[in-house]
Amino acid sequence: MPTQEERLQLVEYDLKPFKTETIKAYGDMALELVMVKGLTEDAVRRLIGVGRTLDEHTARFDHLETTLAQILARLPEKP
């Protein structure tokens, strides 16, 4: 039967690969989190650009609507 010190060494030896795998897993997770953060920031920037473009188009349509209303106001009524 192994001594307590031998058993402790065995446990410590078995924990080293687990520690190595855990550190690697945390590193991989951190890298993936950074990638997700970058993709999210890019998506937010794109959404802001779409919002600005939509505001520009809305302003143009409002101007066209006003112009059309002025044209219709000048047309004679149907007889």
PDB file of N, CA, C and O in Angstrom:
ATOM      1  N   MET A   1       0.853  -1.178   0.000  1.00  0.00           N
ATOM      2  CA  MET A   1       0.000   0.000   0.000  1.00  0.00           C
ATOM      3  C   MET A   1       0.897   1.238   0.000  1.00  0.00           C
ATOM      4  O   MET A   1       1.827   1.331   0.795  1.00  0.00           O
ATOM      5  N   PRO A   2       0.587   2.224  -0.936  1.00  0.00           N
ATOM      6  CA  PRO A   2       1.427   3.429  -1.015  1.00  0.00           C
ATOM      7  C   PRO A   2       1.284   4.289   0.239  1.00  0.00           C
ATOM      8  O   PRO A   2       0.232   4.313   0.874  1.00  0.00           O
ATOM      9  N   THR A   3       2.352   4.988   0.514  1.00  0.00           N
ATOM     10  CA  THR A   3       2.326   5.881   1.669  1.00  0.00           C
ATOM     11  C   THR A   3       1.491   7.112   1.339  1.00  0.00           C
ATOM     12  O   THR A   3       1.148   7.364   0.174  1.00  0.00           O
ATOM     13  N   GLN A   4       1.202   7.870   2.380  1.00  0.00           N
ATOM     14  CA  GLN A   4       0.397   9.071   2.176  1.00  0.00           C
ATOM     15  C   GLN A   4       1.127  10.067   1.274  1.00  0.00           C
ATOM     16  O   GLN A   4       0.505  10.720   0.436  1.00  0.00           O
ATOM     17  N   GLU A   5       2.423  10.163   1.423  1.00  0.00           N
ATOM     18  CA  GLU A   5       3.202  11.080   0.582  1.00  0.00           C
ATOM     19  C   GLU A   5       3.164  10.636  -0.873  1.00  0.00           C
ATOM     20  O   GLU A   5       3.022  11.461  -1.780  1.00  0.00           O
ATOM     21  N   GLU A   6       3.262   9.335  -1.117  1.00  0.00           N
ATOM     22  CA  GLU A   6       3.189   8.825  -2.486  1.00  0.00           C
ATOM     23  C   GLU A   6       1.806   9.079  -3.097  1.00  0.00           C
ATOM     24  O   GLU A   6       1.696   9.447  -4.264  1.00  0.00           O
ATOM     25  N   ARG A   7       0.784   8.885  -2.300  1.00  0.00           N
ATOM     26  CA  ARG A   7      -0.570   9.155  -2.781  1.00  0.00           C
ATOM     27  C   ARG A   7      -0.755  10.636  -3.095  1.00  0.00           C
ATOM     28  O   ARG A   7      -1.380  11.017  -4.081  1.00  0.00           O
ATOM     29  N   LEU A   8      -0.199  11.508  -2.268  1.00  0.00           N
ATOM     30  CA  LEU A   8      -0.279  12.948  -2.499  1.00  0.00           C
ATOM     31  C   LEU A   8       0.464  13.334  -3.774  1.00  0.00           C
ATOM     32  O   LEU A   8      -0.018  14.145  -4.563  1.00  0.00           O
ATOM     33  N   GLN A   9       1.627  12.751  -3.985  1.00  0.00           N
ATOM     34  CA  GLN A   9       2.388  13.019  -5.212  1.00  0.00           C
ATOM     35  C   GLN A   9       1.588  12.580  -6.439  1.00  0.00           C
ATOM     36  O   GLN A   9       1.574  13.258  -7.466  1.00  0.00           O
ATOM     37  N   LEU A  10       0.926  11.438  -6.334  1.00  0.00           N
ATOM     38  CA  LEU A  10       0.113  10.934  -7.439  1.00  0.00           C
ATOM     39  C   LEU A  10      -1.032  11.898  -7.750  1.00  0.00           C
ATOM     40  O   LEU A  10      -1.311  12.204  -8.911  1.00  0.00           O
ATOM     41  N   VAL A  11      -1.687  12.391  -6.714  1.00  0.00           N
ATOM     42  CA  VAL A  11      -2.779  13.348  -6.908  1.00  0.00           C
ATOM     43  C   VAL A  11      -2.246  14.627  -7.535  1.00  0.00           C
ATOM     44  O   VAL A  11      -2.831  15.168  -8.482  1.00  0.00           O
ATOM     45  N   GLU A  12      -1.116  15.129  -7.022  1.00  0.00           N
ATOM     46  CA  GLU A  12      -0.526  16.351  -7.585  1.00  0.00           C
ATOM     47  C   GLU A  12      -0.118  16.139  -9.037  1.00  0.00           C
ATOM     48  O   GLU A  12      -0.295  17.022  -9.872  1.00  0.00           O
ATOM     49  N   TYR A  13       0.409  14.959  -9.359  1.00  0.00           N
ATOM     50  CA  TYR A  13       0.810  14.657 -10.725  1.00  0.00           C
ATOM     51  C   TYR A  13      -0.416  14.621 -11.641  1.00  0.00           C
ATOM     52  O   TYR A  13      -0.378  15.117 -12.764  1.00  0.00           O
ATOM     53  N   ASP A  14      -1.496  14.027 -11.163  1.00  0.00           N
ATOM     54  CA  ASP A  14      -2.714  13.942 -11.962  1.00  0.00           C
ATOM     55  C   ASP A  14      -3.367  15.319 -12.141  1.00  0.00           C
ATOM     56  O   ASP A  14      -4.075  15.546 -13.126  1.00  0.00           O
ATOM     57  N   LEU A  15      -3.150  16.228 -11.212  1.00  0.00           N
ATOM     58  CA  LEU A  15      -3.749  17.555 -11.313  1.00  0.00           C
ATOM     59  C   LEU A  15      -3.013  18.454 -12.317  1.00  0.00           C
ATOM     60  O   LEU A  15      -3.606  19.389 -12.843  1.00  0.00           O
ATOM     61  N   LYS A  16      -1.748  18.179 -12.606  1.00  0.00           N
ATOM     62  CA  LYS A  16      -0.996  19.023 -13.540  1.00  0.00           C
ATOM     63  C   LYS A  16      -1.613  19.035 -14.937  1.00  0.00           C
ATOM     64  O   LYS A  16      -1.806  20.099 -15.515  1.00  0.00           O
ATOM     65  N   PRO A  17      -1.947  17.863 -15.525  1.00  0.00           N
ATOM     66  CA  PRO A  17      -2.596  17.913 -16.847  1.00  0.00           C
ATOM     67  C   PRO A  17      -3.954  18.625 -16.797  1.00  0.00           C
ATOM     68  O   PRO A  17      -4.312  19.343 -17.726  1.00  0.00           O
ATOM     69  N   PHE A  18      -4.697  18.406 -15.723  1.00  0.00           N
ATOM     70  CA  PHE A  18      -5.986  19.076 -15.577  1.00  0.00           C
ATOM     71  C   PHE A  18      -5.796  20.591 -15.541  1.00  0.00           C
ATOM     72  O   PHE A  18      -6.535  21.337 -16.187  1.00  0.00           O
ATOM     73  N   LYS A  19      -4.777  21.039 -14.796  1.00  0.00           N
ATOM     74  CA  LYS A  19      -4.485  22.469 -14.708  1.00  0.00           C
ATOM     75  C   LYS A  19      -4.095  23.017 -16.078  1.00  0.00           C
ATOM     76  O   LYS A  19      -4.566  24.073 -16.495  1.00  0.00           O
ATOM     77  N   THR A  20      -3.272  22.269 -16.787  1.00  0.00           N
ATOM     78  CA  THR A  20      -2.851  22.698 -18.128  1.00  0.00           C
ATOM     79  C   THR A  20      -4.047  22.801 -19.072  1.00  0.00           C
ATOM     80  O   THR A  20      -4.195  23.774 -19.806  1.00  0.00           O
ATOM     81  N   GLU A  21      -4.917  21.792 -19.038  1.00  0.00           N
ATOM     82  CA  GLU A  21      -6.105  21.809 -19.892  1.00  0.00           C
ATOM     83  C   GLU A  21      -7.045  22.950 -19.516  1.00  0.00           C
ATOM     84  O   GLU A  21      -7.642  23.585 -20.394  1.00  0.00           O
ATOM     85  N   THR A  22      -7.160  23.216 -18.238  1.00  0.00           N
ATOM     86  CA  THR A  22      -8.034  24.293 -17.771  1.00  0.00           C
ATOM     87  C   THR A  22      -7.509  25.645 -18.239  1.00  0.00           C
ATOM     88  O   THR A  22      -8.278  26.488 -18.721  1.00  0.00           O
ATOM     89  N   ILE A  23      -6.211  25.850 -18.123  1.00  0.00           N
ATOM     90  CA  ILE A  23      -5.610  27.117 -18.569  1.00  0.00           C
ATOM     91  C   ILE A  23      -5.818  27.293 -20.064  1.00  0.00           C
ATOM     92  O   ILE A  23      -6.168  28.376 -20.529  1.00  0.00           O
ATOM     93  N   LYS A  24      -5.628  26.215 -20.836  1.00  0.00           N
ATOM     94  CA  LYS A  24      -5.837  26.290 -22.286  1.00  0.00           C
ATOM     95  C   LYS A  24      -7.303  26.602 -22.601  1.00  0.00           C
ATOM     96  O   LYS A  24      -7.593  27.430 -23.469  1.00  0.00           O
ATOM     97  N   ALA A  25      -8.215  25.948 -21.887  1.00  0.00           N
ATOM     98  CA  ALA A  25      -9.643  26.189 -22.126  1.00  0.00           C
ATOM     99  C   ALA A  25     -10.010  27.637 -21.816  1.00  0.00           C
ATOM    100  O   ALA A  25     -10.765  28.267 -22.564  1.00  0.00           O
ATOM    101  N   TYR A  26      -9.479  28.180 -20.712  1.00  0.00           N
ATOM    102  CA  TYR A  26      -9.745  29.577 -20.380  1.00  0.00           C
ATOM    103  C   TYR A  26      -9.161  30.518 -21.433  1.00  0.00           C
ATOM    104  O   TYR A  26      -9.775  31.525 -21.794  1.00  0.00           O
ATOM    105  N   GLY A  27      -7.991  30.186 -21.943  1.00  0.00           N
ATOM    106  CA  GLY A  27      -7.385  31.001 -23.004  1.00  0.00           C
ATOM    107  C   GLY A  27      -8.225  30.995 -24.270  1.00  0.00           C
ATOM    108  O   GLY A  27      -8.448  32.033 -24.898  1.00  0.00           O
ATOM    109  N   ASP A  28      -8.691  29.798 -24.643  1.00  0.00           N
ATOM    110  CA  ASP A  28      -9.551  29.685 -25.829  1.00  0.00           C
ATOM    111  C   ASP A  28     -10.848  30.466 -25.636  1.00  0.00           C
ATOM    112  O   ASP A  28     -11.318  31.152 -26.553  1.00  0.00           O
ATOM    113  N   MET A  29     -11.416  30.358 -24.448  1.00  0.00           N
ATOM    114  CA  MET A  29     -12.658  31.070 -24.159  1.00  0.00           C
ATOM    115  C   MET A  29     -12.445  32.584 -24.217  1.00  0.00           C
ATOM    116  O   MET A  29     -13.274  33.323 -24.752  1.00  0.00           O
ATOM    117  N   ALA A  30     -11.316  33.044 -23.684  1.00  0.00           N
ATOM    118  CA  ALA A  30     -11.024  34.478 -23.717  1.00  0.00           C
ATOM    119  C   ALA A  30     -10.878  34.962 -25.160  1.00  0.00           C
ATOM    120  O   ALA A  30     -11.385  36.028 -25.521  1.00  0.00           O
ATOM    121  N   LEU A  31     -10.208  34.172 -26.001  1.00  0.00           N
ATOM    122  CA  LEU A  31     -10.051  34.542 -27.410  1.00  0.00           C
ATOM    123  C   LEU A  31     -11.407  34.619 -28.110  1.00  0.00           C
ATOM    124  O   LEU A  31     -11.690  35.564 -28.848  1.00  0.00           O
ATOM    125  N   GLU A  32     -12.252  33.624 -27.855  1.00  0.00           N
ATOM    126  CA  GLU A  32     -13.582  33.629 -28.465  1.00  0.00           C
ATOM    127  C   GLU A  32     -14.418  34.804 -27.970  1.00  0.00           C
ATOM    128  O   GLU A  32     -15.160  35.409 -28.746  1.00  0.00           O
ATOM    129  N   LEU A  33     -14.279  35.151 -26.713  1.00  0.00           N
ATOM    130  CA  LEU A  33     -15.009  36.288 -26.166  1.00  0.00           C
ATOM    131  C   LEU A  33     -14.562  37.594 -26.823  1.00  0.00           C
ATOM    132  O   LEU A  33     -15.387  38.456 -27.134  1.00  0.00           O
ATOM    133  N   VAL A  34     -13.264  37.716 -27.060  1.00  0.00           N
ATOM    134  CA  VAL A  34     -12.751  38.908 -27.749  1.00  0.00           C
ATOM    135  C   VAL A  34     -13.305  38.978 -29.166  1.00  0.00           C
ATOM    136  O   VAL A  34     -13.691  40.051 -29.646  1.00  0.00           O
ATOM    137  N   MET A  35     -13.387  37.818 -29.833  1.00  0.00           N
ATOM    138  CA  MET A  35     -13.934  37.808 -31.194  1.00  0.00           C
ATOM    139  C   MET A  35     -15.411  38.192 -31.189  1.00  0.00           C
ATOM    140  O   MET A  35     -15.860  38.974 -32.039  1.00  0.00           O
ATOM    141  N   VAL A  36     -16.170  37.678 -30.246  1.00  0.00           N
ATOM    142  CA  VAL A  36     -17.593  38.022 -30.152  1.00  0.00           C
ATOM    143  C   VAL A  36     -17.758  39.505 -29.860  1.00  0.00           C
ATOM    144  O   VAL A  36     -18.629  40.173 -30.429  1.00  0.00           O
ATOM    145  N   LYS A  37     -16.908  40.050 -28.987  1.00  0.00           N
ATOM    146  CA  LYS A  37     -16.977  41.475 -28.672  1.00  0.00           C
ATOM    147  C   LYS A  37     -16.715  42.305 -29.927  1.00  0.00           C
ATOM    148  O   LYS A  37     -17.428  43.272 -30.205  1.00  0.00           O
ATOM    149  N   GLY A  38     -15.719  41.921 -30.713  1.00  0.00           N
ATOM    150  CA  GLY A  38     -15.425  42.641 -31.952  1.00  0.00           C
ATOM    151  C   GLY A  38     -16.573  42.578 -32.939  1.00  0.00           C
ATOM    152  O   GLY A  38     -16.936  43.576 -33.562  1.00  0.00           O
ATOM    153  N   LEU A  39     -17.159  41.394 -33.089  1.00  0.00           N
ATOM    154  CA  LEU A  39     -18.297  41.253 -34.002  1.00  0.00           C
ATOM    155  C   LEU A  39     -19.492  42.073 -33.533  1.00  0.00           C
ATOM    156  O   LEU A  39     -20.197  42.679 -34.346  1.00  0.00           O
ATOM    157  N   THR A  40     -19.709  42.113 -32.229  1.00  0.00           N
ATOM    158  CA  THR A  40     -20.821  42.887 -31.683  1.00  0.00           C
ATOM    159  C   THR A  40     -20.613  44.379 -31.916  1.00  0.00           C
ATOM    160  O   THR A  40     -21.541  45.088 -32.325  1.00  0.00           O
ATOM    161  N   GLU A  41     -19.386  44.843 -31.666  1.00  0.00           N
ATOM    162  CA  GLU A  41     -19.102  46.271 -31.897  1.00  0.00           C
ATOM    163  C   GLU A  41     -19.284  46.628 -33.359  1.00  0.00           C
ATOM    164  O   GLU A  41     -19.822  47.691 -33.689  1.00  0.00           O
ATOM    165  N   ASP A  42     -18.864  45.733 -34.265  1.00  0.00           N
ATOM    166  CA  ASP A  42     -19.036  45.977 -35.696  1.00  0.00           C
ATOM    167  C   ASP A  42     -20.516  46.020 -36.065  1.00  0.00           C
ATOM    168  O   ASP A  42     -20.945  46.883 -36.836  1.00  0.00           O
ATOM    169  N   ALA A  43     -21.296  45.117 -35.495  1.00  0.00           N
ATOM    170  CA  ALA A  43     -22.740  45.105 -35.775  1.00  0.00           C
ATOM    171  C   ALA A  43     -23.402  46.382 -35.275  1.00  0.00           C
ATOM    172  O   ALA A  43     -24.271  46.943 -35.961  1.00  0.00           O
ATOM    173  N   VAL A  44     -22.991  46.867 -34.112  1.00  0.00           N
ATOM    174  CA  VAL A  44     -23.563  48.108 -33.573  1.00  0.00           C
ATOM    175  C   VAL A  44     -23.218  49.277 -34.486  1.00  0.00           C
ATOM    176  O   VAL A  44     -24.070  50.124 -34.782  1.00  0.00           O
ATOM    177  N   ARG A  45     -21.957  49.324 -34.958  1.00  0.00           N
ATOM    178  CA  ARG A  45     -21.572  50.408 -35.885  1.00  0.00           C
ATOM    179  C   ARG A  45     -22.411  50.363 -37.157  1.00  0.00           C
ATOM    180  O   ARG A  45     -22.826  51.402 -37.677  1.00  0.00           O
ATOM    181  N   ARG A  46     -22.653  49.173 -37.666  1.00  0.00           N
ATOM    182  CA  ARG A  46     -23.469  49.043 -38.883  1.00  0.00           C
ATOM    183  C   ARG A  46     -24.898  49.500 -38.631  1.00  0.00           C
ATOM    184  O   ARG A  46     -25.512  50.152 -39.474  1.00  0.00           O
ATOM    185  N   LEU A  47     -25.444  49.128 -37.486  1.00  0.00           N
ATOM    186  CA  LEU A  47     -26.816  49.544 -37.166  1.00  0.00           C
ATOM    187  C   LEU A  47     -26.925  51.055 -37.047  1.00  0.00           C
ATOM    188  O   LEU A  47     -27.911  51.652 -37.479  1.00  0.00           O
ATOM    189  N   ILE A  48     -25.905  51.682 -36.457  1.00  0.00           N
ATOM    190  CA  ILE A  48     -25.914  53.146 -36.358  1.00  0.00           C
ATOM    191  C   ILE A  48     -25.884  53.749 -37.763  1.00  0.00           C
ATOM    192  O   ILE A  48     -26.606  54.697 -38.054  1.00  0.00           O
ATOM    193  N   GLY A  49     -25.036  53.160 -38.688  1.00  0.00           N
ATOM    194  CA  GLY A  49     -25.002  53.644 -40.064  1.00  0.00           C
ATOM    195  C   GLY A  49     -26.326  53.507 -40.748  1.00  0.00           C
ATOM    196  O   GLY A  49     -26.758  54.384 -41.489  1.00  0.00           O
ATOM    197  N   VAL A  50     -27.039  52.388 -40.499  1.00  0.00           N
ATOM    198  CA  VAL A  50     -28.356  52.174 -41.113  1.00  0.00           C
ATOM    199  C   VAL A  50     -29.340  53.216 -40.580  1.00  0.00           C
ATOM    200  O   VAL A  50     -30.164  53.744 -41.327  1.00  0.00           O
ATOM    201  N   GLY A  51     -29.242  53.493 -39.279  1.00  0.00           N
ATOM    202  CA  GLY A  51     -30.126  54.505 -38.681  1.00  0.00           C
ATOM    203  C   GLY A  51     -29.921  55.872 -39.311  1.00  0.00           C
ATOM    204  O   GLY A  51     -30.892  56.581 -39.599  1.00  0.00           O
ATOM    205  N   ARG A  52     -28.678  56.231 -39.535  1.00  0.00           N
ATOM    206  CA  ARG A  52     -28.390  57.534 -40.165  1.00  0.00           C
ATOM    207  C   ARG A  52     -28.939  57.569 -41.587  1.00  0.00           C
ATOM    208  O   ARG A  52     -29.540  58.563 -42.005  1.00  0.00           O
ATOM    209  N   THR A  53     -28.716  56.494 -42.335  1.00  0.00           N
ATOM    210  CA  THR A  53     -29.216  56.430 -43.703  1.00  0.00           C
ATOM    211  C   THR A  53     -30.736  56.510 -43.721  1.00  0.00           C
ATOM    212  O   THR A  53     -31.325  57.198 -44.555  1.00  0.00           O
ATOM    213  N   LEU A  54     -31.372  55.818 -42.797  1.00  0.00           N
ATOM    214  CA  LEU A  54     -32.829  55.862 -42.706  1.00  0.00           C
ATOM    215  C   LEU A  54     -33.314  57.275 -42.397  1.00  0.00           C
ATOM    216  O   LEU A  54     -34.301  57.741 -42.980  1.00  0.00           O
ATOM    217  N   ASP A  55     -32.622  57.977 -41.517  1.00  0.00           N
ATOM    218  CA  ASP A  55     -32.983  59.361 -41.218  1.00  0.00           C
ATOM    219  C   ASP A  55     -32.852  60.250 -42.456  1.00  0.00           C
ATOM    220  O   ASP A  55     -33.707  61.106 -42.711  1.00  0.00           O
ATOM    221  N   GLU A  56     -31.786  60.032 -43.243  1.00  0.00           N
ATOM    222  CA  GLU A  56     -31.604  60.810 -44.475  1.00  0.00           C
ATOM    223  C   GLU A  56     -32.742  60.544 -45.459  1.00  0.00           C
ATOM    224  O   GLU A  56     -33.283  61.477 -46.070  1.00  0.00           O
ATOM    225  N   HIS A  57     -33.095  59.267 -45.625  1.00  0.00           N
ATOM    226  CA  HIS A  57     -34.182  58.923 -46.551  1.00  0.00           C
ATOM    227  C   HIS A  57     -35.517  59.480 -46.064  1.00  0.00           C
ATOM    228  O   HIS A  57     -36.328  59.955 -46.872  1.00  0.00           O
ATOM    229  N   THR A  58     -35.736  59.446 -44.777  1.00  0.00           N
ATOM    230  CA  THR A  58     -36.971  59.996 -44.224  1.00  0.00           C
ATOM    231  C   THR A  58     -37.056  61.491 -44.508  1.00  0.00           C
ATOM    232  O   THR A  58     -38.123  61.996 -44.898  1.00  0.00           O
ATOM    233  N   ALA A  59     -35.953  62.188 -44.354  1.00  0.00           N
ATOM    234  CA  ALA A  59     -35.936  63.630 -44.638  1.00  0.00           C
ATOM    235  C   ALA A  59     -36.221  63.882 -46.119  1.00  0.00           C
ATOM    236  O   ALA A  59     -36.987  64.798 -46.466  1.00  0.00           O
ATOM    237  N   ARG A  60     -35.642  63.058 -46.995  1.00  0.00           N
ATOM    238  CA  ARG A  60     -35.887  63.228 -48.433  1.00  0.00           C
ATOM    239  C   ARG A  60     -37.354  62.964 -48.776  1.00  0.00           C
ATOM    240  O   ARG A  60     -37.962  63.689 -49.566  1.00  0.00           O
ATOM    241  N   PHE A  61     -37.921  61.923 -48.204  1.00  0.00           N
ATOM    242  CA  PHE A  61     -39.330  61.626 -48.467  1.00  0.00           C
ATOM    243  C   PHE A  61     -40.243  62.712 -47.920  1.00  0.00           C
ATOM    244  O   PHE A  61     -41.249  63.058 -48.548  1.00  0.00           O
ATOM    245  N   ASP A  62     -39.906  63.261 -46.772  1.00  0.00           N
ATOM    246  CA  ASP A  62     -40.693  64.375 -46.236  1.00  0.00           C
ATOM    247  C   ASP A  62     -40.653  65.561 -47.187  1.00  0.00           C
ATOM    248  O   ASP A  62     -41.682  66.213 -47.429  1.00  0.00           O
ATOM    249  N   HIS A  63     -39.474  65.842 -47.749  1.00  0.00           N
ATOM    250  CA  HIS A  63     -39.340  66.945 -48.702  1.00  0.00           C
ATOM    251  C   HIS A  63     -40.173  66.660 -49.961  1.00  0.00           C
ATOM    252  O   HIS A  63     -40.873  67.553 -50.467  1.00  0.00           O
ATOM    253  N   LEU A  64     -40.105  65.429 -50.463  1.00  0.00           N
ATOM    254  CA  LEU A  64     -40.886  65.062 -51.645  1.00  0.00           C
ATOM    255  C   LEU A  64     -42.383  65.154 -51.375  1.00  0.00           C
ATOM    256  O   LEU A  64     -43.159  65.614 -52.226  1.00  0.00           O
ATOM    257  N   GLU A  65     -42.789  64.737 -50.200  1.00  0.00           N
ATOM    258  CA  GLU A  65     -44.199  64.809 -49.833  1.00  0.00           C
ATOM    259  C   GLU A  65     -44.675  66.262 -49.797  1.00  0.00           C
ATOM    260  O   GLU A  65     -45.769  66.586 -50.284  1.00  0.00           O
ATOM    261  N   THR A  66     -43.852  67.138 -49.242  1.00  0.00           N
ATOM    262  CA  THR A  66     -44.194  68.556 -49.193  1.00  0.00           C
ATOM    263  C   THR A  66     -44.297  69.129 -50.601  1.00  0.00           C
ATOM    264  O   THR A  66     -45.235  69.866 -50.929  1.00  0.00           O
ATOM    265  N   THR A  67     -43.336  68.753 -51.453  1.00  0.00           N
ATOM    266  CA  THR A  67     -43.340  69.243 -52.835  1.00  0.00           C
ATOM    267  C   THR A  67     -44.588  68.754 -53.574  1.00  0.00           C
ATOM    268  O   THR A  67     -45.246  69.528 -54.291  1.00  0.00           O
ATOM    269  N   LEU A  68     -44.917  67.489 -53.413  1.00  0.00           N
ATOM    270  CA  LEU A  68     -46.112  66.952 -54.069  1.00  0.00           C
ATOM    271  C   LEU A  68     -47.379  67.623 -53.547  1.00  0.00           C
ATOM    272  O   LEU A  68     -48.315  67.892 -54.323  1.00  0.00           O
ATOM    273  N   ALA A  69     -47.440  67.900 -52.276  1.00  0.00           N
ATOM    274  CA  ALA A  69     -48.605  68.583 -51.715  1.00  0.00           C
ATOM    275  C   ALA A  69     -48.738  69.977 -52.316  1.00  0.00           C
ATOM    276  O   ALA A  69     -49.853  70.427 -52.628  1.00  0.00           O
ATOM    277  N   GLN A  70     -47.627  70.664 -52.517  1.00  0.00           N
ATOM    278  CA  GLN A  70     -47.661  72.001 -53.123  1.00  0.00           C
ATOM    279  C   GLN A  70     -48.132  71.917 -54.572  1.00  0.00           C
ATOM    280  O   GLN A  70     -48.916  72.751 -55.033  1.00  0.00           O
ATOM    281  N   ILE A  71     -47.665  70.891 -55.300  1.00  0.00           N
ATOM    282  CA  ILE A  71     -48.078  70.719 -56.694  1.00  0.00           C
ATOM    283  C   ILE A  71     -49.586  70.428 -56.760  1.00  0.00           C
ATOM    284  O   ILE A  71     -50.306  71.003 -57.582  1.00  0.00           O
ATOM    285  N   LEU A  72     -50.030  69.532 -55.899  1.00  0.00           N
ATOM    286  CA  LEU A  72     -51.465  69.204 -55.897  1.00  0.00           C
ATOM    287  C   LEU A  72     -52.321  70.405 -55.520  1.00  0.00           C
ATOM    288  O   LEU A  72     -53.438  70.566 -56.035  1.00  0.00           O
ATOM    289  N   ALA A  73     -51.821  71.260 -54.659  1.00  0.00           N
ATOM    290  CA  ALA A  73     -52.583  72.444 -54.261  1.00  0.00           C
ATOM    291  C   ALA A  73     -52.724  73.415 -55.423  1.00  0.00           C
ATOM    292  O   ALA A  73     -53.709  74.149 -55.502  1.00  0.00           O
ATOM    293  N   ARG A  74     -51.792  73.426 -56.339  1.00  0.00           N
ATOM    294  CA  ARG A  74     -51.850  74.352 -57.485  1.00  0.00           C
ATOM    295  C   ARG A  74     -52.688  73.808 -58.638  1.00  0.00           C
ATOM    296  O   ARG A  74     -53.065  74.573 -59.525  1.00  0.00           O
ATOM    297  N   LEU A  75     -52.945  72.529 -58.661  1.00  0.00           N
ATOM    298  CA  LEU A  75     -53.720  71.961 -59.755  1.00  0.00           C
ATOM    299  C   LEU A  75     -55.176  72.397 -59.624  1.00  0.00           C
ATOM    300  O   LEU A  75     -55.705  72.517 -58.515  1.00  0.00           O
ATOM    301  N   PRO A  76     -55.815  72.619 -60.756  1.00  0.00           N
ATOM    302  CA  PRO A  76     -57.232  73.013 -60.684  1.00  0.00           C
ATOM    303  C   PRO A  76     -58.079  71.815 -60.254  1.00  0.00           C
ATOM    304  O   PRO A  76     -57.734  70.656 -60.451  1.00  0.00           O
ATOM    305  N   GLU A  77     -59.214  72.136 -59.662  1.00  0.00           N
ATOM    306  CA  GLU A  77     -60.172  71.113 -59.238  1.00  0.00           C
ATOM    307  C   GLU A  77     -60.779  70.453 -60.486  1.00  0.00           C
ATOM    308  O   GLU A  77     -60.856  71.061 -61.544  1.00  0.00           O
ATOM    309  N   LYS A  78     -61.248  69.238 -60.355  1.00  0.00           N
ATOM    310  CA  LYS A  78     -61.896  68.575 -61.487  1.00  0.00           C
ATOM    311  C   LYS A  78     -63.224  69.274 -61.771  1.00  0.00           C
ATOM    312  O   LYS A  78     -63.948  69.611 -60.827  1.00  0.00           O
ATOM    313  N   PRO A  79     -63.545  69.469 -63.055  1.00  0.00           N
ATOM    314  CA  PRO A  79     -64.823  70.150 -63.356  1.00  0.00           C
ATOM    315  C   PRO A  79     -66.046  69.304 -63.120  1.00  0.00           C
ATOM    316  O   PRO A  79     -66.133  68.217 -62.939  1.00  0.00           O
TER     317      PRO A  79
END
